[in-house]
Amino acid sequence: MGRGKIPIRRIENQTTRQVTFSKRRSGLLKKTHELSVLCDAQIGLIIFSSTGKMCQYCTEPLRMEEIIERYQKVTGTCVPEHDAREQIYAEISMLRAETHRLQLGMQRYTGEDMSSLTYEDLDNLEQELEHSISKIRDRKNELLNQQMDNLRRKERMLEDENSSMYHWIQENRAAIEYQQAAMEGKTVEHQQVGDHFSLYGDQPSSVLQLATIPPHIQPYHLQLAQPNLRD
């Protein structure tokens, strides 16, 4: 009884797929070796598994690079070689040149190393400096105008507050004058009472001092009413 044919499609089970890959890879490498020996063929075989593992076969005594180079010559294709180190070195050199150029430019703006400049370079530098100064002046004037506007706004606010306070005082002047008059009246009354007590000596500070007023000073006389015996 013969074995059934396996359908040619992707094996979903990972374990089964890995086992099948190992078996078929071994068979493929064996058949490739037999074909190379029996037919004196130059064969280069490269296999990458689903996990990224590489497996290769090359007809001895050749190397895989020789097989690939021969393939490129026959087909007319060329695989570009990328060397990351060369690219990094090129970028570093470019950055160094740009940094040096910027440093020279800064020295020119600060007035250093002017001996190597030509007349045209000096003229261009003068125009750039004048343009920069003009921009700085414009910005300075803009800030001054903003500050002046802020001060004018504050001045108007203070004038409004002063005007409001003046109107409030004018509206409440009568009440303020009445309160002042009342306060002055109370002050005069207290002064009169103090003058009255000053006629008899020091002002009494308590009821006990009132009781110690000399007996010969009697501003008021109390008389007892006599009963009418005839009634």
PDB file of C-alpha atoms in Angstrom:
ATOM      1  CA  MET A   1       0.000   0.000   0.000  1.00  0.00           C
ATOM      2  CA  GLY A   2       1.569   3.298  -1.127  1.00  0.00           C
ATOM      3  CA  ARG A   3       1.758   6.533   0.811  1.00  0.00           C
ATOM      4  CA  GLY A   4      -0.676   9.320   0.029  1.00  0.00           C
ATOM      5  CA  LYS A   5       0.535  12.512  -1.560  1.00  0.00           C
ATOM      6  CA  ILE A   6       1.086  15.503   0.729  1.00  0.00           C
ATOM      7  CA  PRO A   7      -0.685  18.630  -0.557  1.00  0.00           C
ATOM      8  CA  ILE A   8       1.767  21.375  -1.536  1.00  0.00           C
ATOM      9  CA  ARG A   9       0.775  24.213   0.769  1.00  0.00           C
ATOM     10  CA  ARG A  10       2.070  25.832   3.906  1.00  0.00           C
ATOM     11  CA  ILE A  11       2.062  23.595   6.958  1.00  0.00           C
ATOM     12  CA  GLU A  12       0.201  25.423   9.711  1.00  0.00           C
ATOM     13  CA  ASN A  13       1.551  23.426  12.650  1.00  0.00           C
ATOM     14  CA  GLN A  14       4.918  24.900  13.607  1.00  0.00           C
ATOM     15  CA  THR A  15       6.410  21.686  14.974  1.00  0.00           C
ATOM     16  CA  THR A  16       5.368  19.692  11.938  1.00  0.00           C
ATOM     17  CA  ARG A  17       6.650  22.442   9.652  1.00  0.00           C
ATOM     18  CA  GLN A  18      10.075  22.430  11.340  1.00  0.00           C
ATOM     19  CA  VAL A  19      10.363  18.641  11.165  1.00  0.00           C
ATOM     20  CA  THR A  20       9.396  18.649   7.497  1.00  0.00           C
ATOM     21  CA  PHE A  21      11.946  21.407   6.775  1.00  0.00           C
ATOM     22  CA  SER A  22      14.758  19.443   8.414  1.00  0.00           C
ATOM     23  CA  LYS A  23      13.932  16.265   6.467  1.00  0.00           C
ATOM     24  CA  ARG A  24      13.482  17.961   3.108  1.00  0.00           C
ATOM     25  CA  ARG A  25      16.622  20.102   3.611  1.00  0.00           C
ATOM     26  CA  SER A  26      18.743  17.016   4.233  1.00  0.00           C
ATOM     27  CA  GLY A  27      17.309  15.369   1.149  1.00  0.00           C
ATOM     28  CA  LEU A  28      17.809  18.496  -0.960  1.00  0.00           C
ATOM     29  CA  LEU A  29      21.453  18.830   0.102  1.00  0.00           C
ATOM     30  CA  LYS A  30      22.045  15.151  -0.637  1.00  0.00           C
ATOM     31  CA  LYS A  31      20.521  15.359  -4.103  1.00  0.00           C
ATOM     32  CA  THR A  32      22.494  18.581  -4.789  1.00  0.00           C
ATOM     33  CA  HIS A  33      25.745  16.877  -3.872  1.00  0.00           C
ATOM     34  CA  GLU A  34      24.931  13.845  -6.038  1.00  0.00           C
ATOM     35  CA  LEU A  35      24.071  16.085  -8.979  1.00  0.00           C
ATOM     36  CA  SER A  36      27.311  18.020  -8.588  1.00  0.00           C
ATOM     37  CA  VAL A  37      29.463  14.868  -8.451  1.00  0.00           C
ATOM     38  CA  LEU A  38      27.706  12.803 -11.110  1.00  0.00           C
ATOM     39  CA  CYS A  39      27.338  15.601 -13.647  1.00  0.00           C
ATOM     40  CA  ASP A  40      30.444  17.672 -12.755  1.00  0.00           C
ATOM     41  CA  ALA A  41      28.185  20.676 -12.200  1.00  0.00           C
ATOM     42  CA  GLN A  42      29.097  23.779 -10.232  1.00  0.00           C
ATOM     43  CA  ILE A  43      26.247  24.383  -7.827  1.00  0.00           C
ATOM     44  CA  GLY A  44      25.728  26.969  -5.137  1.00  0.00           C
ATOM     45  CA  LEU A  45      22.734  26.526  -2.848  1.00  0.00           C
ATOM     46  CA  ILE A  46      21.607  28.920  -0.110  1.00  0.00           C
ATOM     47  CA  ILE A  47      18.691  28.128   2.199  1.00  0.00           C
ATOM     48  CA  PHE A  48      17.087  30.323   4.865  1.00  0.00           C
ATOM     49  CA  SER A  49      14.656  28.716   7.277  1.00  0.00           C
ATOM     50  CA  SER A  50      11.554  30.447   8.617  1.00  0.00           C
ATOM     51  CA  THR A  51      13.499  31.202  11.811  1.00  0.00           C
ATOM     52  CA  GLY A  52      16.260  32.991   9.838  1.00  0.00           C
ATOM     53  CA  LYS A  53      18.868  30.240  10.041  1.00  0.00           C
ATOM     54  CA  MET A  54      21.043  29.915   6.922  1.00  0.00           C
ATOM     55  CA  CYS A  55      22.227  26.715   5.325  1.00  0.00           C
ATOM     56  CA  GLN A  56      24.366  26.548   2.147  1.00  0.00           C
ATOM     57  CA  TYR A  57      26.084  24.142  -0.189  1.00  0.00           C
ATOM     58  CA  CYS A  58      28.855  24.914  -2.669  1.00  0.00           C
ATOM     59  CA  THR A  59      30.617  22.599  -5.110  1.00  0.00           C
ATOM     60  CA  GLU A  60      34.157  21.941  -3.998  1.00  0.00           C
ATOM     61  CA  PRO A  61      36.763  23.355  -4.420  1.00  0.00           C
ATOM     62  CA  LEU A  62      34.866  26.533  -5.273  1.00  0.00           C
ATOM     63  CA  ARG A  63      33.636  29.120  -2.782  1.00  0.00           C
ATOM     64  CA  MET A  64      30.225  30.680  -2.607  1.00  0.00           C
ATOM     65  CA  GLU A  65      31.684  34.119  -3.519  1.00  0.00           C
ATOM     66  CA  GLU A  66      33.085  32.676  -6.755  1.00  0.00           C
ATOM     67  CA  ILE A  67      29.736  31.151  -7.658  1.00  0.00           C
ATOM     68  CA  ILE A  68      27.972  34.464  -7.008  1.00  0.00           C
ATOM     69  CA  GLU A  69      30.574  36.421  -8.989  1.00  0.00           C
ATOM     70  CA  ARG A  70      30.161  34.023 -11.923  1.00  0.00           C
ATOM     71  CA  TYR A  71      26.398  34.395 -11.691  1.00  0.00           C
ATOM     72  CA  GLN A  72      26.730  38.180 -11.814  1.00  0.00           C
ATOM     73  CA  LYS A  73      28.950  38.049 -14.893  1.00  0.00           C
ATOM     74  CA  VAL A  74      26.604  35.727 -16.729  1.00  0.00           C
ATOM     75  CA  THR A  75      23.401  37.598 -15.883  1.00  0.00           C
ATOM     76  CA  GLY A  76      24.961  41.093 -15.989  1.00  0.00           C
ATOM     77  CA  THR A  77      23.687  42.017 -12.520  1.00  0.00           C
ATOM     78  CA  CYS A  78      25.682  43.606  -9.731  1.00  0.00           C
ATOM     79  CA  VAL A  79      24.912  43.414  -6.053  1.00  0.00           C
ATOM     80  CA  PRO A  80      25.916  46.766  -4.495  1.00  0.00           C
ATOM     81  CA  GLU A  81      28.265  46.502  -1.574  1.00  0.00           C
ATOM     82  CA  HIS A  82      27.481  48.746   1.345  1.00  0.00           C
ATOM     83  CA  ASP A  83      30.215  49.504   3.806  1.00  0.00           C
ATOM     84  CA  ALA A  84      28.751  51.261   6.815  1.00  0.00           C
ATOM     85  CA  ARG A  85      32.149  52.362   8.047  1.00  0.00           C
ATOM     86  CA  GLU A  86      32.964  54.234   4.856  1.00  0.00           C
ATOM     87  CA  GLN A  87      29.597  55.981   4.981  1.00  0.00           C
ATOM     88  CA  ILE A  88      30.156  56.977   8.609  1.00  0.00           C
ATOM     89  CA  TYR A  89      33.646  58.284   7.822  1.00  0.00           C
ATOM     90  CA  ALA A  90      32.263  60.319   4.932  1.00  0.00           C
ATOM     91  CA  GLU A  91      29.551  61.844   7.132  1.00  0.00           C
ATOM     92  CA  ILE A  92      32.109  62.663   9.852  1.00  0.00           C
ATOM     93  CA  SER A  93      34.363  64.390   7.308  1.00  0.00           C
ATOM     94  CA  MET A  94      31.452  66.399   5.965  1.00  0.00           C
ATOM     95  CA  LEU A  95      30.408  67.460   9.476  1.00  0.00           C
ATOM     96  CA  ARG A  96      33.962  68.487  10.322  1.00  0.00           C
ATOM     97  CA  ALA A  97      34.196  70.630   7.198  1.00  0.00           C
ATOM     98  CA  GLU A  98      30.840  72.255   7.972  1.00  0.00           C
ATOM     99  CA  THR A  99      31.896  72.920  11.574  1.00  0.00           C
ATOM    100  CA  HIS A 100      35.151  74.503  10.398  1.00  0.00           C
ATOM    101  CA  ARG A 101      33.270  76.705   7.952  1.00  0.00           C
ATOM    102  CA  LEU A 102      30.871  77.865  10.651  1.00  0.00           C
ATOM    103  CA  GLN A 103      33.730  78.605  13.033  1.00  0.00           C
ATOM    104  CA  LEU A 104      35.427  80.747  10.387  1.00  0.00           C
ATOM    105  CA  GLY A 105      32.144  82.560   9.810  1.00  0.00           C
ATOM    106  CA  MET A 106      31.767  83.272  13.540  1.00  0.00           C
ATOM    107  CA  GLN A 107      35.333  84.586  13.724  1.00  0.00           C
ATOM    108  CA  ARG A 108      34.581  86.976  10.884  1.00  0.00           C
ATOM    109  CA  TYR A 109      31.509  88.313  12.652  1.00  0.00           C
ATOM    110  CA  THR A 110      33.511  88.852  15.851  1.00  0.00           C
ATOM    111  CA  GLY A 111      36.322  90.647  14.017  1.00  0.00           C
ATOM    112  CA  GLU A 112      38.899  87.829  14.267  1.00  0.00           C
ATOM    113  CA  ASP A 113      41.066  86.445  11.456  1.00  0.00           C
ATOM    114  CA  MET A 114      40.287  89.228   8.971  1.00  0.00           C
ATOM    115  CA  SER A 115      43.637  89.063   7.161  1.00  0.00           C
ATOM    116  CA  SER A 116      42.566  86.301   4.773  1.00  0.00           C
ATOM    117  CA  LEU A 117      39.421  88.127   3.575  1.00  0.00           C
ATOM    118  CA  THR A 118      39.295  89.886   0.249  1.00  0.00           C
ATOM    119  CA  TYR A 119      37.660  93.222  -0.486  1.00  0.00           C
ATOM    120  CA  GLU A 120      34.504  91.520  -1.786  1.00  0.00           C
ATOM    121  CA  ASP A 121      34.280  89.358   1.340  1.00  0.00           C
ATOM    122  CA  LEU A 122      34.648  92.406   3.566  1.00  0.00           C
ATOM    123  CA  ASP A 123      32.004  94.270   1.591  1.00  0.00           C
ATOM    124  CA  ASN A 124      29.578  91.356   1.906  1.00  0.00           C
ATOM    125  CA  LEU A 125      30.354  91.081   5.618  1.00  0.00           C
ATOM    126  CA  GLU A 126      29.675  94.791   6.106  1.00  0.00           C
ATOM    127  CA  GLN A 127      26.318  94.516   4.340  1.00  0.00           C
ATOM    128  CA  GLU A 128      25.332  91.509   6.447  1.00  0.00           C
ATOM    129  CA  LEU A 129      26.267  93.338   9.645  1.00  0.00           C
ATOM    130  CA  GLU A 130      24.293  96.427   8.616  1.00  0.00           C
ATOM    131  CA  HIS A 131      21.290  94.259   7.810  1.00  0.00           C
ATOM    132  CA  SER A 132      21.590  92.543  11.209  1.00  0.00           C
ATOM    133  CA  ILE A 133      21.862  95.893  12.990  1.00  0.00           C
ATOM    134  CA  SER A 134      18.775  97.144  11.156  1.00  0.00           C
ATOM    135  CA  LYS A 135      16.803  94.097  12.298  1.00  0.00           C
ATOM    136  CA  ILE A 136      18.018  94.607  15.872  1.00  0.00           C
ATOM    137  CA  ARG A 137      16.934  98.268  15.820  1.00  0.00           C
ATOM    138  CA  ASP A 138      13.507  97.330  14.487  1.00  0.00           C
ATOM    139  CA  ARG A 139      13.060  94.765  17.230  1.00  0.00           C
ATOM    140  CA  LYS A 140      14.242  97.260  19.861  1.00  0.00           C
ATOM    141  CA  ASN A 141      11.788  99.916  18.640  1.00  0.00           C
ATOM    142  CA  GLU A 142       8.998  97.349  18.654  1.00  0.00           C
ATOM    143  CA  LEU A 143       9.696  96.469  22.300  1.00  0.00           C
ATOM    144  CA  LEU A 144       9.868 100.162  23.256  1.00  0.00           C
ATOM    145  CA  ASN A 145       6.506 100.820  21.603  1.00  0.00           C
ATOM    146  CA  GLN A 146       4.982  97.895  23.467  1.00  0.00           C
ATOM    147  CA  GLN A 147       6.306  99.229  26.767  1.00  0.00           C
ATOM    148  CA  MET A 148       4.974 102.730  25.998  1.00  0.00           C
ATOM    149  CA  ASP A 149       1.547 101.288  25.199  1.00  0.00           C
ATOM    150  CA  ASN A 150       1.548  99.404  28.502  1.00  0.00           C
ATOM    151  CA  LEU A 151       2.479 102.575  30.407  1.00  0.00           C
ATOM    152  CA  ARG A 152      -0.273 104.562  28.665  1.00  0.00           C
ATOM    153  CA  ARG A 153      -2.805 101.886  29.589  1.00  0.00           C
ATOM    154  CA  LYS A 154      -1.705 101.998  33.227  1.00  0.00           C
ATOM    155  CA  GLU A 155      -1.913 105.802  33.194  1.00  0.00           C
ATOM    156  CA  ARG A 156      -5.471 105.702  31.862  1.00  0.00           C
ATOM    157  CA  MET A 157      -6.452 103.138  34.502  1.00  0.00           C
ATOM    158  CA  LEU A 158      -5.024 105.315  37.276  1.00  0.00           C
ATOM    159  CA  GLU A 159      -6.794 108.393  35.912  1.00  0.00           C
ATOM    160  CA  ASP A 160     -10.094 106.475  35.817  1.00  0.00           C
ATOM    161  CA  GLU A 161      -9.608 105.303  39.405  1.00  0.00           C
ATOM    162  CA  ASN A 162      -8.749 108.850  40.526  1.00  0.00           C
ATOM    163  CA  SER A 163     -11.796 110.259  38.751  1.00  0.00           C
ATOM    164  CA  SER A 164     -14.067 107.613  40.295  1.00  0.00           C
ATOM    165  CA  MET A 165     -12.700 108.358  43.749  1.00  0.00           C
ATOM    166  CA  TYR A 166     -13.184 112.126  43.242  1.00  0.00           C
ATOM    167  CA  HIS A 167     -16.827 111.659  42.140  1.00  0.00           C
ATOM    168  CA  TRP A 168     -17.474 109.403  45.128  1.00  0.00           C
ATOM    169  CA  ILE A 169     -16.064 112.027  47.507  1.00  0.00           C
ATOM    170  CA  GLN A 170     -18.192 114.749  45.880  1.00  0.00           C
ATOM    171  CA  GLU A 171     -21.327 112.623  46.178  1.00  0.00           C
ATOM    172  CA  ASN A 172     -20.687 111.762  49.830  1.00  0.00           C
ATOM    173  CA  ARG A 173     -19.301 115.147  50.907  1.00  0.00           C
ATOM    174  CA  ALA A 174     -22.435 116.042  52.936  1.00  0.00           C
ATOM    175  CA  ALA A 175     -22.292 112.795  54.910  1.00  0.00           C
ATOM    176  CA  ILE A 176     -18.566 113.232  55.527  1.00  0.00           C
ATOM    177  CA  GLU A 177     -19.036 116.833  56.721  1.00  0.00           C
ATOM    178  CA  TYR A 178     -21.896 115.742  58.990  1.00  0.00           C
ATOM    179  CA  GLN A 179     -19.720 113.046  60.534  1.00  0.00           C
ATOM    180  CA  GLN A 180     -16.891 115.530  61.013  1.00  0.00           C
ATOM    181  CA  ALA A 181     -19.264 118.047  62.648  1.00  0.00           C
ATOM    182  CA  ALA A 182     -20.632 115.360  64.940  1.00  0.00           C
ATOM    183  CA  MET A 183     -17.134 114.372  65.939  1.00  0.00           C
ATOM    184  CA  GLU A 184     -16.229 118.021  66.596  1.00  0.00           C
ATOM    185  CA  GLY A 185     -19.431 118.500  68.684  1.00  0.00           C
ATOM    186  CA  LYS A 186     -18.584 115.532  70.865  1.00  0.00           C
ATOM    187  CA  THR A 187     -15.097 116.916  71.360  1.00  0.00           C
ATOM    188  CA  VAL A 188     -16.469 120.340  72.463  1.00  0.00           C
ATOM    189  CA  GLU A 189     -18.921 118.690  74.869  1.00  0.00           C
ATOM    190  CA  HIS A 190     -16.161 116.667  76.479  1.00  0.00           C
ATOM    191  CA  GLN A 191     -14.076 119.812  76.814  1.00  0.00           C
ATOM    192  CA  GLN A 192     -16.963 121.686  78.554  1.00  0.00           C
ATOM    193  CA  VAL A 193     -17.460 118.864  81.024  1.00  0.00           C
ATOM    194  CA  GLY A 194     -13.761 118.882  81.741  1.00  0.00           C
ATOM    195  CA  ASP A 195     -13.793 122.655  82.290  1.00  0.00           C
ATOM    196  CA  HIS A 196     -16.753 122.304  84.682  1.00  0.00           C
ATOM    197  CA  PHE A 197     -14.887 119.756  86.781  1.00  0.00           C
ATOM    198  CA  SER A 198     -11.731 121.812  86.637  1.00  0.00           C
ATOM    199  CA  LEU A 199     -13.491 124.526  88.729  1.00  0.00           C
ATOM    200  CA  TYR A 200     -13.409 122.151  91.680  1.00  0.00           C
ATOM    201  CA  GLY A 201      -9.956 120.844  91.161  1.00  0.00           C
ATOM    202  CA  ASP A 202      -8.801 117.831  89.209  1.00  0.00           C
ATOM    203  CA  GLN A 203     -11.294 115.996  87.072  1.00  0.00           C
ATOM    204  CA  PRO A 204     -12.748 112.953  88.834  1.00  0.00           C
ATOM    205  CA  SER A 205     -11.761 109.734  87.178  1.00  0.00           C
ATOM    206  CA  SER A 206     -14.324 107.595  88.992  1.00  0.00           C
ATOM    207  CA  VAL A 207     -17.361 107.657  91.211  1.00  0.00           C
ATOM    208  CA  LEU A 208     -15.134 107.425  94.289  1.00  0.00           C
ATOM    209  CA  GLN A 209     -13.409 110.657  93.404  1.00  0.00           C
ATOM    210  CA  LEU A 210     -16.801 112.340  92.974  1.00  0.00           C
ATOM    211  CA  ALA A 211     -17.585 111.322  96.560  1.00  0.00           C
ATOM    212  CA  THR A 212     -14.457 113.032  97.837  1.00  0.00           C
ATOM    213  CA  ILE A 213     -15.437 116.532  96.652  1.00  0.00           C
ATOM    214  CA  PRO A 214     -15.034 118.956  99.606  1.00  0.00           C
ATOM    215  CA  PRO A 215     -18.291 119.493 101.536  1.00  0.00           C
ATOM    216  CA  HIS A 216     -18.137 123.336 101.425  1.00  0.00           C
ATOM    217  CA  ILE A 217     -18.555 123.172  97.668  1.00  0.00           C
ATOM    218  CA  GLN A 218     -22.225 122.545  97.054  1.00  0.00           C
ATOM    219  CA  PRO A 219     -23.370 123.566  93.649  1.00  0.00           C
ATOM    220  CA  TYR A 220     -26.797 122.034  94.316  1.00  0.00           C
ATOM    221  CA  HIS A 221     -28.805 122.093  97.637  1.00  0.00           C
ATOM    222  CA  LEU A 222     -31.320 119.431  98.488  1.00  0.00           C
ATOM    223  CA  GLN A 223     -34.136 120.321 100.995  1.00  0.00           C
ATOM    224  CA  LEU A 224     -36.431 117.819 102.591  1.00  0.00           C
ATOM    225  CA  ALA A 225     -40.118 118.605 102.456  1.00  0.00           C
ATOM    226  CA  GLN A 226     -41.666 119.075 105.953  1.00  0.00           C
ATOM    227  CA  PRO A 227     -44.929 117.187 106.576  1.00  0.00           C
ATOM    228  CA  ASN A 228     -48.056 119.332 107.113  1.00  0.00           C
ATOM    229  CA  LEU A 229     -49.102 118.557 110.701  1.00  0.00           C
ATOM    230  CA  ARG A 230     -52.398 120.401 110.348  1.00  0.00           C
ATOM    231  CA  ASP A 231     -53.773 117.934 107.907  1.00  0.00           C
TER     232      ASP A 231
END
